[in-house]
Tab-separated table of C-alpha atoms and ligand atoms in Angstrom:
chain	number	residue	atom	x	y	z
L	972	MET	CA	-54.562	-113.092	-35.502
L	973	ASN	CA	-51.323	-113.786	-37.372
L	974	VAL	CA	-50.640	-116.520	-39.897
L	975	THR	CA	-48.976	-118.775	-37.360
L	976	ASP	CA	-52.028	-118.605	-35.065
L	977	ALA	CA	-54.385	-119.257	-37.951
L	978	LEU	CA	-52.376	-122.292	-39.071
L	979	ARG	CA	-52.184	-123.617	-35.535
L	980	SER	CA	-55.863	-123.180	-34.787
L	981	ARG	CA	-57.361	-124.348	-38.097
L	982	ILE	CA	-58.944	-127.760	-37.790
L	983	SER	CA	-61.524	-129.648	-39.776
L	984	VAL	CA	-64.743	-128.590	-38.083
L	985	ARG	CA	-67.464	-131.232	-38.101
L	986	ALA	CA	-70.163	-129.560	-35.995
L	987	PHE	CA	-71.532	-126.068	-36.487
L	988	LEU	CA	-73.820	-123.611	-34.796
L	989	ASP	CA	-77.029	-122.647	-36.621
L	990	ASP	CA	-75.847	-119.018	-37.008
L	991	PRO	CA	-75.935	-118.055	-40.666
L	992	VAL	CA	-72.905	-116.861	-42.566
L	993	GLU	CA	-73.541	-113.607	-44.409
L	994	THR	CA	-72.885	-113.904	-48.154
L	995	ASP	CA	-70.937	-110.640	-48.024
L	996	LEU	CA	-68.531	-112.234	-45.534
L	997	ILE	CA	-68.026	-115.182	-47.931
L	998	ARG	CA	-67.501	-112.705	-50.753
L	999	ASP	CA	-64.801	-110.958	-48.695
L	1000	ILE	CA	-63.017	-114.262	-47.920
L	1001	LEU	CA	-63.098	-115.375	-51.548
L	1002	SER	CA	-61.867	-112.037	-52.858
L	1003	LEU	CA	-58.858	-112.255	-50.538
L	1004	ALA	CA	-58.211	-115.937	-51.292
L	1005	CYS	CA	-57.908	-114.986	-54.929
L	1006	ARG	CA	-54.511	-113.534	-53.931
L	1007	SER	CA	-53.301	-117.164	-53.679
L	1008	PRO	CA	-50.441	-117.908	-56.026
L	1009	SER	CA	-50.827	-120.089	-59.109
L	1010	GLY	CA	-48.353	-121.213	-61.732
L	1011	GLY	CA	-48.346	-118.699	-64.615
L	1012	ASN	CA	-51.053	-116.816	-62.651
L	1013	LEU	CA	-53.615	-119.092	-64.320
L	1014	GLN	CA	-55.940	-118.833	-61.289
L	1015	PRO	CA	-57.521	-122.107	-62.356
L	1016	TRP	CA	-59.885	-122.348	-59.403
L	1017	LYS	CA	-63.636	-122.138	-59.635
L	1018	VAL	CA	-65.846	-121.870	-56.586
L	1019	TYR	CA	-69.587	-122.115	-56.140
L	1020	VAL	CA	-71.228	-120.754	-52.969
L	1021	VAL	CA	-74.360	-122.426	-51.715
L	1022	ASN	CA	-75.837	-120.599	-48.749
L	1023	GLY	CA	-79.029	-120.600	-46.642
L	1024	ALA	CA	-82.207	-121.892	-48.290
L	1025	ARG	CA	-80.412	-123.138	-51.399
L	1026	LEU	CA	-78.204	-125.280	-49.225
L	1027	SER	CA	-81.172	-126.746	-47.384
L	1028	GLN	CA	-82.638	-127.569	-50.784
L	1029	LEU	CA	-79.453	-129.380	-51.869
L	1030	LYS	CA	-79.261	-131.320	-48.595
L	1031	ASP	CA	-82.875	-132.487	-49.085
L	1032	ILE	CA	-82.105	-133.679	-52.624
L	1033	ILE	CA	-79.084	-135.669	-51.403
L	1034	ALA	CA	-80.969	-137.066	-48.420
L	1035	ALA	CA	-83.651	-138.400	-50.771
L	1036	LYS	CA	-81.078	-140.006	-53.119
L	1037	ILE	CA	-78.695	-141.377	-50.519
L	1038	LYS	CA	-81.273	-143.917	-49.304
L	1039	ASP	CA	-81.047	-145.830	-52.580
L	1040	ALA	CA	-77.365	-145.011	-53.294
L	1041	PRO	CA	-75.408	-144.912	-50.018
L	1042	ARG	CA	-72.145	-144.771	-51.972
L	1043	GLY	CA	-73.258	-141.966	-54.253
L	1044	GLU	CA	-72.606	-141.856	-57.949
L	1045	GLY	CA	-68.961	-142.826	-58.185
L	1046	THR	CA	-66.133	-140.345	-58.561
L	1047	GLU	CA	-64.515	-138.841	-61.647
L	1048	TYR	CA	-61.102	-139.091	-60.037
L	1049	ASP	CA	-59.535	-141.413	-57.461
L	1050	ILE	CA	-59.865	-139.762	-54.055
L	1051	TYR	CA	-56.970	-141.965	-52.903
L	1052	PRO	CA	-54.624	-144.106	-54.954
L	1053	PRO	CA	-56.354	-147.471	-55.478
L	1054	ALA	CA	-53.449	-149.286	-53.803
L	1055	LEU	CA	-52.463	-146.811	-51.097
L	1056	GLY	CA	-49.064	-147.795	-49.680
L	1057	GLU	CA	-47.234	-147.044	-46.448
L	1058	PRO	CA	-46.871	-144.779	-44.549
L	1059	TYR	CA	-50.026	-143.241	-45.963
L	1060	LEU	CA	-52.279	-146.226	-45.402
L	1061	SER	CA	-51.455	-146.269	-41.651
L	1062	ARG	CA	-51.942	-142.502	-41.426
L	1063	ARG	CA	-55.338	-142.768	-43.023
L	1064	PHE	CA	-56.320	-145.641	-40.740
L	1065	ARG	CA	-55.178	-143.737	-37.658
L	1066	ASN	CA	-57.066	-140.662	-38.750
L	1067	GLY	CA	-60.301	-142.666	-38.855
L	1068	GLU	CA	-59.565	-144.350	-35.546
L	1069	GLN	CA	-58.903	-140.995	-33.834
L	1070	LEU	CA	-62.036	-139.431	-35.240
L	1071	TYR	CA	-64.246	-142.251	-34.049
L	1072	LYS	CA	-62.443	-142.403	-30.645
L	1073	THR	CA	-63.143	-138.695	-30.181
L	1074	LEU	CA	-66.816	-139.433	-30.828
L	1075	GLY	CA	-66.838	-142.466	-28.572
L	1076	ILE	CA	-67.799	-144.747	-31.462
L	1077	PRO	CA	-66.345	-148.233	-30.989
L	1078	ARG	CA	-64.351	-149.723	-33.861
L	1079	GLU	CA	-66.817	-152.569	-34.336
L	1080	ASP	CA	-69.862	-150.323	-34.534
L	1081	LYS	CA	-69.978	-150.080	-38.306
L	1082	SER	CA	-73.481	-148.610	-38.271
L	1083	LEU	CA	-72.515	-145.619	-36.103
L	1084	ARG	CA	-69.381	-145.115	-38.195
L	1085	ARG	CA	-71.481	-145.111	-41.340
L	1086	GLU	CA	-73.855	-142.622	-39.704
L	1087	GLN	CA	-70.968	-140.293	-38.861
L	1088	PHE	CA	-69.624	-140.601	-42.439
L	1089	ALA	CA	-73.086	-139.797	-43.783
L	1090	ARG	CA	-72.975	-136.468	-41.916
L	1091	ASN	CA	-70.580	-135.395	-44.691
L	1092	PHE	CA	-73.591	-135.167	-46.921
L	1093	ARG	CA	-75.302	-132.717	-44.626
L	1094	PHE	CA	-72.137	-130.642	-44.552
L	1095	PHE	CA	-72.007	-131.517	-40.875
L	1096	ASP	CA	-74.978	-129.151	-40.460
L	1097	ALA	CA	-72.973	-126.154	-41.609
L	1098	PRO	CA	-75.205	-123.263	-42.802
L	1099	ALA	CA	-73.057	-122.498	-45.808
L	1100	ALA	CA	-71.086	-124.500	-48.308
L	1101	LEU	CA	-68.558	-124.099	-51.087
L	1102	PHE	CA	-67.903	-126.365	-54.018
L	1103	PHE	CA	-64.612	-126.306	-55.918
L	1104	SER	CA	-64.158	-127.314	-59.518
L	1105	ILE	CA	-61.446	-127.025	-62.126
L	1106	ASP	CA	-61.371	-126.884	-65.909
L	1107	ARG	CA	-60.847	-130.391	-67.276
L	1108	GLN	CA	-57.987	-129.189	-69.414
L	1109	MET	CA	-55.905	-128.533	-66.296
L	1110	GLY	CA	-53.222	-130.864	-65.054
L	1111	ILE	CA	-51.518	-131.748	-61.755
L	1112	GLY	CA	-49.871	-128.339	-61.469
L	1113	GLN	CA	-53.191	-126.525	-61.560
L	1114	TRP	CA	-54.855	-128.905	-59.131
L	1115	VAL	CA	-52.142	-127.887	-56.695
L	1116	ASP	CA	-53.069	-124.270	-57.289
L	1117	LEU	CA	-56.665	-125.106	-56.458
L	1118	GLY	CA	-55.468	-126.624	-53.178
L	1119	MET	CA	-53.650	-123.444	-52.294
L	1120	PHE	CA	-56.822	-121.418	-52.952
L	1121	MET	CA	-58.712	-123.734	-50.635
L	1122	GLN	CA	-56.140	-123.436	-47.868
L	1123	SER	CA	-56.256	-119.599	-48.124
L	1124	ILE	CA	-60.006	-119.744	-47.688
L	1125	MET	CA	-59.670	-122.003	-44.642
L	1126	LEU	CA	-57.163	-119.680	-42.968
L	1127	LEU	CA	-59.139	-116.536	-43.761
L	1128	ALA	CA	-62.185	-118.266	-42.321
L	1129	VAL	CA	-60.371	-118.971	-39.062
L	1130	GLU	CA	-59.360	-115.307	-38.775
L	1131	ARG	CA	-63.054	-114.422	-38.979
L	1132	GLY	CA	-64.116	-116.879	-36.270
L	1133	LEU	CA	-65.445	-119.329	-38.856
L	1134	GLY	CA	-64.688	-123.015	-39.287
L	1135	THR	CA	-64.353	-125.182	-42.365
L	1136	CYS	CA	-64.109	-128.774	-43.385
L	1137	ALA	CA	-62.786	-129.594	-46.827
L	1138	GLN	CA	-64.767	-132.549	-48.157
L	1139	GLU	CA	-63.642	-134.715	-51.021
L	1140	ALA	CA	-66.563	-136.962	-50.066
L	1141	TRP	CA	-68.687	-134.674	-52.219
L	1142	ALA	CA	-66.911	-135.948	-55.325
L	1143	THR	CA	-69.108	-139.014	-54.997
L	1144	TRP	CA	-72.167	-136.821	-55.765
L	1145	HIS	CA	-70.652	-134.967	-58.729
L	1146	LYS	CA	-73.603	-135.499	-61.055
L	1147	THR	CA	-76.254	-134.253	-58.646
L	1148	ILE	CA	-74.103	-131.317	-57.558
L	1149	GLY	CA	-73.235	-130.472	-61.157
L	1150	GLU	CA	-76.951	-130.396	-62.113
L	1151	PHE	CA	-78.044	-128.518	-59.024
L	1152	ILE	CA	-75.428	-125.798	-59.434
L	1153	GLY	CA	-75.173	-125.858	-63.191
L	1154	ILE	CA	-71.476	-126.595	-63.348
L	1155	PRO	CA	-70.405	-126.472	-67.001
L	1156	GLU	CA	-69.439	-129.753	-68.691
L	1157	ASN	CA	-65.831	-128.580	-69.085
L	1158	GLU	CA	-65.350	-128.429	-65.305
L	1159	MET	CA	-64.746	-131.303	-62.889
L	1160	LEU	CA	-65.981	-131.103	-59.305
L	1161	PHE	CA	-63.079	-131.588	-56.887
L	1162	ALA	CA	-64.557	-131.148	-53.403
L	1163	GLY	CA	-66.969	-129.378	-51.170
L	1164	MET	CA	-66.270	-127.329	-48.066
L	1165	ALA	CA	-68.457	-126.842	-45.052
L	1166	LEU	CA	-68.455	-123.297	-43.720
L	1167	GLY	CA	-69.949	-121.926	-40.548
L	1168	TYR	CA	-69.377	-120.992	-36.922
L	1169	PRO	CA	-67.881	-123.990	-35.039
L	1170	ASP	CA	-69.943	-125.504	-32.260
L	1171	PRO	CA	-67.531	-125.179	-29.272
L	1172	GLU	CA	-69.483	-127.760	-27.255
L	1173	ALA	CA	-69.302	-130.537	-29.855
L	1174	PRO	CA	-66.893	-133.357	-28.889
L	1175	VAL	CA	-65.988	-133.914	-32.566
L	1176	ASN	CA	-64.439	-130.476	-32.653
L	1177	THR	CA	-61.971	-131.379	-29.893
L	1178	LEU	CA	-60.012	-133.642	-32.220
L	1179	ARG	CA	-56.466	-132.369	-32.854
L	1180	THR	CA	-54.931	-134.542	-35.547
L	1181	GLU	CA	-51.321	-135.655	-35.517
L	1182	ARG	CA	-48.600	-134.782	-37.974
L	1183	ALA	CA	-45.618	-136.821	-39.017
L	1184	ASP	CA	-42.267	-135.717	-37.613
L	1185	LEU	CA	-40.437	-133.174	-39.778
L	1186	SER	CA	-37.698	-135.741	-40.355
L	1187	GLU	CA	-40.216	-137.915	-42.239
L	1188	ILE	CA	-41.081	-135.222	-44.761
L	1189	ALA	CA	-38.185	-132.780	-44.980
L	1190	THR	CA	-34.621	-133.348	-46.243
L	1191	PHE	CA	-32.049	-130.726	-45.425
L	1192	LEU	CA	-28.906	-130.881	-47.528
J	1474	FMN	C1	-58.783	-131.984	-49.925
J	1474	FMN	C2	-59.341	-132.477	-48.601
J	1474	FMN	C3	-60.454	-133.303	-48.584
J	1474	FMN	C4	-60.991	-133.742	-47.403
J	1474	FMN	N1	-62.138	-134.476	-47.396
J	1474	FMN	C5	-62.768	-134.801	-46.245
J	1474	FMN	C6	-64.043	-135.410	-46.242
J	1474	FMN	O1	-64.608	-135.724	-47.293
J	1474	FMN	N2	-64.638	-135.633	-45.051
J	1474	FMN	C7	-64.069	-135.265	-43.852
J	1474	FMN	O2	-64.668	-135.465	-42.809
J	1474	FMN	N3	-62.837	-134.690	-43.802
J	1474	FMN	C8	-62.167	-134.414	-44.960
J	1474	FMN	N4	-60.972	-133.781	-44.970
J	1474	FMN	C9	-60.363	-133.425	-43.681
J	1474	FMN	C10	-59.114	-134.232	-43.340
J	1474	FMN	O3	-59.541	-135.459	-42.829
J	1474	FMN	C11	-58.295	-133.448	-42.342
J	1474	FMN	O4	-57.807	-132.298	-42.961
J	1474	FMN	C12	-57.144	-134.216	-41.793
J	1474	FMN	O5	-57.540	-135.372	-41.072
J	1474	FMN	C13	-56.263	-133.343	-40.868
J	1474	FMN	O6	-57.029	-132.839	-39.805
J	1474	FMN	P1	-57.271	-131.290	-39.573
J	1474	FMN	O7	-57.877	-130.712	-40.830
J	1474	FMN	O8	-58.226	-131.203	-38.425
J	1474	FMN	O9	-55.949	-130.656	-39.285
J	1474	FMN	C14	-60.404	-133.374	-46.136
J	1474	FMN	C15	-59.259	-132.571	-46.184
J	1474	FMN	C16	-58.736	-132.116	-47.360
J	1474	FMN	C17	-57.544	-131.223	-47.355
């Protein structure tokens, strides 16, 4: 598989097979992803791997807590700007619409939509998970570096037949995750990432999201 194929075939996978992911395979992916670039070669990314039984334990803890706190614990950063403007608002709306359409969930069925959203907190039944954090002293530049690290992981996963879904939704459970993992106080949780073998039969995995035309994002002088 070449880079173009990996980029073209990577999608956010939201249904996984039960097949476990060997920790050595995750180690291999992470070692390679460390080749991602970062300003000043700071390598500001931190990643926590939660696999197998430890992940089941974490899912159980969240499942118990989510009943009383469906919105989690609040976030330490704004996942989206509080007053998201156009064209981003429409893109976000369309993304949701397409996801629910793929699943056959009608717009007005708020309960089914909530149920689908809640699957975030089971990592969409992925057998392995990653959490990404960053030292609180870091600024915008280093958060970008963290994003590149995450993209490298996602592409390397595709090459190995694995699927991923980056999940900022996990930022809403930063306290519980921090305690469970033992994330030091000086680090802020950014996101989680589901990791596993994609379920090829699952309708949700047929979604191919749109992209804005190049003319909307690129300026050629
Ligand atoms: C940083 C980041 C956070 C994301 N958080 C979530 C999330 O919490 N839940 C979810 O279902 N998808 C999440 N996504 C997936 C996006 O919705 C997805 O990347 C986008 O719709 C484009 O679709 P594609 O990944 O299939 O190309 C996230 C993606 C990124 C890059």
